[in-house]
Amino acid sequence: MQKTIREYAIQAIKDEAQAVLDLIPQIDFDAFEQAVNLIFQCKGKVIVTGVGKSGNIGEKIAATLSSTGTPSFFTNPLDVFHGDLGVMTPDDVVLAISNSGQTDELLRFIPMVLHMHIPIIGMTGNPQSLLAKYSQVHLCVKVKKEACPLNLAPTSSTTAQLVMGDALAIALMEKRNFRPQDFAQFHPGGELGKRLLTTANDVMRSDDLPVIPADMHLGEAIIHVSKGKLGLGVSLENDKVSGLITDGDIRRAMEKWQAEFFNHTVSDIMTRKPKCVLPTTKVTEIQKIMQKYKIHTVLVVDQGNHLLGVVDHYSCMI
C-alpha cells in the first residue's frame, strides 16, 4: 500500500532526527575539543568552505560563528583560484566541509592552504577520505542513509553537518563566556539587540509628567492622574521623588473609605519608595523589575533622585 504524503513527511523527519542522534556515539570528543580550541586560539578568521549543498551549509555555519563572537566567512573553493586566496593568512583556520571528503574542487584547494601553513578542520562523513587525511582535526558526520527515498539527495547528511557546526558554535560561546549583551552587539537591528541595548532614557516619557503634591486631596488627584494618561501621579518633595500613587491605589482607597474618600490626601495612599531606575538602565532590566514586583511602571531618576521620566509596560514593547 502506497504511503500518504503525511507519512512521507513524518518518515523524513524521523530519518533526519535519527541521523542527528547517531552523531553522538560517533563523535571523537578529543578531536571536537581540539577543533574548538583551534578556533578559540585563532588570531585571524575562520574560513568555511565547501561545494554544493555542503557549501550552503558552510555559509550558514560561518554566519552562526560570526554572530556568536567568532569572526568567520564563507568562500567557495572555486573562487580561491580567482583571487580569493589573498584574504587568507597563516593566522586563519579553515573549516572544510564535504560529505564524501573526496570532492575534487575542494581537494584542489587543500594544497594551497597547507602551503600557507593554515590548519584545516575537516568535516566529512568519511574518516578515510583525503580531506580527513590532510586535516589537522577531523570531525565525523557520517550518516547511515539520506532521508531522500533514493538515498541520493543530501538531506540527512547536510542536517548532520549543520548540527555539528552549531555544536562548534555553542561550545565556543561557552568558552568565550558569550552573553546576551554580546549577542546584541552583533545584532543591533534585531529585536533582541534593541531590547538589550535600549535604555530607559531611550523610551521614557519626560514631558507633561503628572506631578502632584503629597497634601493634595484625592478628589483633585484623580483629575491629575487622568490627565496624565499614565495611570499614576508622582509626588515630589524638594524636587525629589517622595511617593507614587496609581489608579489602582485610588480604586482601592475608594472601596475602603467610600464617602470618606474625599477627606484623604495623596500622602495617605502613596507608595513612599516607588521603584526607580537610572536613565542608563537597560530595558531588559526594567522588564525584570516589572515582572518581579508585578508593576506596570517605573520612575526614571538621576543620582540625586530627581524625576526625569516614566517608563511603562508599553514603552518596553520594542
Short mmCIF file of N, CA, C and O in Angstrom, two decimals, residues 3 7-23 26 99 125 141-161:
data_model
loop_
_atom_site.label_atom_id
_atom_site.label_comp_id
_atom_site.label_asym_id
_atom_site.label_seq_id
_atom_site.Cartn_x
_atom_site.Cartn_y
_atom_site.Cartn_z
N LYS A 3 2.36 4.87 0.61
CA LYS A 3 2.31 5.79 1.74
C LYS A 3 1.64 7.10 1.35
O LYS A 3 1.67 7.52 0.19
N GLU A 7 2.71 10.57 5.68
CA GLU A 7 3.63 9.53 6.14
C GLU A 7 5.04 9.75 5.60
O GLU A 7 6.04 9.51 6.29
N TYR A 8 5.14 10.24 4.35
CA TYR A 8 6.45 10.56 3.79
C TYR A 8 7.12 11.67 4.62
O TYR A 8 8.33 11.62 4.90
N ALA A 9 6.34 12.67 4.97
CA ALA A 9 6.88 13.79 5.75
C ALA A 9 7.37 13.32 7.12
O ALA A 9 8.48 13.67 7.56
N ILE A 10 6.55 12.53 7.79
CA ILE A 10 6.92 12.02 9.11
C ILE A 10 8.18 11.17 9.04
O ILE A 10 9.08 11.30 9.87
N GLN A 11 8.27 10.34 8.01
CA GLN A 11 9.44 9.47 7.87
C GLN A 11 10.70 10.28 7.61
O GLN A 11 11.77 9.97 8.15
N ALA A 12 10.58 11.32 6.81
CA ALA A 12 11.75 12.17 6.53
C ALA A 12 12.26 12.84 7.81
O ALA A 12 13.46 12.88 8.07
N ILE A 13 11.32 13.32 8.62
CA ILE A 13 11.71 13.97 9.87
C ILE A 13 12.35 12.96 10.82
O ILE A 13 13.37 13.25 11.47
N LYS A 14 11.78 11.78 10.88
CA LYS A 14 12.34 10.73 11.74
C LYS A 14 13.75 10.35 11.29
O LYS A 14 14.65 10.18 12.12
N ASP A 15 13.93 10.22 9.98
CA ASP A 15 15.24 9.82 9.45
C ASP A 15 16.31 10.87 9.80
O ASP A 15 17.42 10.53 10.20
N GLU A 16 15.96 12.14 9.62
CA GLU A 16 16.94 13.18 9.89
C GLU A 16 17.20 13.33 11.39
O GLU A 16 18.34 13.56 11.82
N ALA A 17 16.15 13.17 12.19
CA ALA A 17 16.32 13.24 13.65
C ALA A 17 17.23 12.10 14.13
O ALA A 17 18.10 12.30 14.98
N GLN A 18 17.04 10.92 13.56
CA GLN A 18 17.87 9.78 13.94
C GLN A 18 19.31 9.99 13.52
O GLN A 18 20.25 9.62 14.23
N ALA A 19 19.49 10.60 12.35
CA ALA A 19 20.85 10.88 11.87
C ALA A 19 21.58 11.81 12.83
O ALA A 19 22.78 11.64 13.09
N VAL A 20 20.86 12.76 13.37
CA VAL A 20 21.45 13.69 14.34
C VAL A 20 21.82 12.96 15.63
O VAL A 20 22.91 13.13 16.18
N LEU A 21 20.90 12.14 16.13
CA LEU A 21 21.17 11.38 17.35
C LEU A 21 22.33 10.41 17.17
O LEU A 21 23.11 10.18 18.12
N ASP A 22 22.47 9.89 15.97
CA ASP A 22 23.56 8.95 15.70
C ASP A 22 24.93 9.63 15.71
O ASP A 22 25.97 8.95 15.75
N LEU A 23 24.95 10.95 15.66
CA LEU A 23 26.23 11.67 15.73
C LEU A 23 26.90 11.49 17.09
O LEU A 23 28.13 11.42 17.18
N GLN A 26 29.34 8.59 17.71
CA GLN A 26 30.48 8.53 16.80
C GLN A 26 31.41 9.73 16.94
O GLN A 26 32.48 9.77 16.32
N ASN A 99 30.71 15.84 2.42
CA ASN A 99 30.18 14.57 2.90
C ASN A 99 31.09 13.41 2.51
O ASN A 99 31.43 12.56 3.33
N GLY A 125 31.82 12.77 6.13
CA GLY A 125 31.17 11.52 6.53
C GLY A 125 32.05 10.32 6.24
O GLY A 125 31.60 9.18 6.34
N VAL A 141 30.86 13.17 10.47
CA VAL A 141 29.41 13.42 10.42
C VAL A 141 28.75 12.37 9.52
O VAL A 141 27.88 12.67 8.70
N LYS A 142 29.16 11.15 9.70
CA LYS A 142 28.66 10.05 8.88
C LYS A 142 27.21 9.74 9.21
O LYS A 142 26.82 9.72 10.38
N VAL A 143 26.41 9.50 8.19
CA VAL A 143 25.01 9.10 8.39
C VAL A 143 24.78 7.75 7.72
O VAL A 143 25.45 7.41 6.73
N LYS A 144 23.84 6.99 8.25
CA LYS A 144 23.55 5.66 7.70
C LYS A 144 22.87 5.74 6.34
O LYS A 144 23.13 4.96 5.44
N LYS A 145 21.99 6.72 6.22
CA LYS A 145 21.30 6.90 4.94
C LYS A 145 20.70 8.29 4.88
O LYS A 145 20.51 8.96 5.90
N GLU A 146 20.45 8.73 3.66
CA GLU A 146 19.79 10.02 3.47
C GLU A 146 18.28 9.87 3.69
O GLU A 146 17.74 8.77 3.52
N ALA A 147 17.63 10.96 4.03
CA ALA A 147 16.17 10.92 4.14
C ALA A 147 15.53 10.80 2.77
O ALA A 147 14.37 10.37 2.64
N CYS A 148 16.28 11.16 1.76
CA CYS A 148 15.81 11.02 0.37
C CYS A 148 15.46 9.56 0.09
O CYS A 148 16.26 8.66 0.38
N PRO A 149 14.28 9.25 -0.47
CA PRO A 149 13.89 7.86 -0.73
C PRO A 149 14.82 7.15 -1.70
O PRO A 149 14.90 5.92 -1.71
N LEU A 150 15.57 7.93 -2.51
CA LEU A 150 16.54 7.33 -3.42
C LEU A 150 17.92 7.21 -2.77
O LEU A 150 18.86 6.69 -3.39
N ASN A 151 18.02 7.77 -1.56
CA ASN A 151 19.30 7.79 -0.84
C ASN A 151 20.38 8.53 -1.64
O ASN A 151 21.55 8.17 -1.61
N LEU A 152 19.94 9.58 -2.34
CA LEU A 152 20.86 10.33 -3.19
C LEU A 152 20.95 11.80 -2.79
O LEU A 152 22.06 12.33 -2.63
N ALA A 153 19.82 12.47 -2.67
CA ALA A 153 19.83 13.90 -2.37
C ALA A 153 20.37 14.15 -0.97
O ALA A 153 19.96 13.50 0.00
N PRO A 154 21.31 15.09 -0.81
CA PRO A 154 21.84 15.41 0.52
C PRO A 154 20.74 15.94 1.43
O PRO A 154 20.20 17.03 1.21
N THR A 155 20.37 15.16 2.40
CA THR A 155 19.31 15.54 3.35
C THR A 155 19.78 15.28 4.78
O THR A 155 20.15 16.20 5.49
N SER A 156 19.83 14.02 5.16
CA SER A 156 20.33 13.69 6.50
C SER A 156 21.78 14.13 6.67
O SER A 156 22.18 14.60 7.74
N SER A 157 22.57 14.01 5.61
CA SER A 157 23.99 14.35 5.71
C SER A 157 24.20 15.84 5.93
O SER A 157 25.05 16.25 6.73
N THR A 158 23.41 16.67 5.23
CA THR A 158 23.56 18.12 5.43
C THR A 158 23.02 18.55 6.78
O THR A 158 23.54 19.48 7.40
N THR A 159 21.98 17.86 7.25
CA THR A 159 21.47 18.17 8.59
C THR A 159 22.53 17.85 9.64
O THR A 159 22.74 18.63 10.58
N ALA A 160 23.23 16.72 9.46
CA ALA A 160 24.30 16.36 10.39
C ALA A 160 25.43 17.39 10.37
O ALA A 160 25.97 17.76 11.42
N GLN A 161 25.77 17.88 9.19
CA GLN A 161 26.80 18.91 9.08
C GLN A 161 26.38 20.19 9.82
O GLN A 161 27.17 20.80 10.55
#
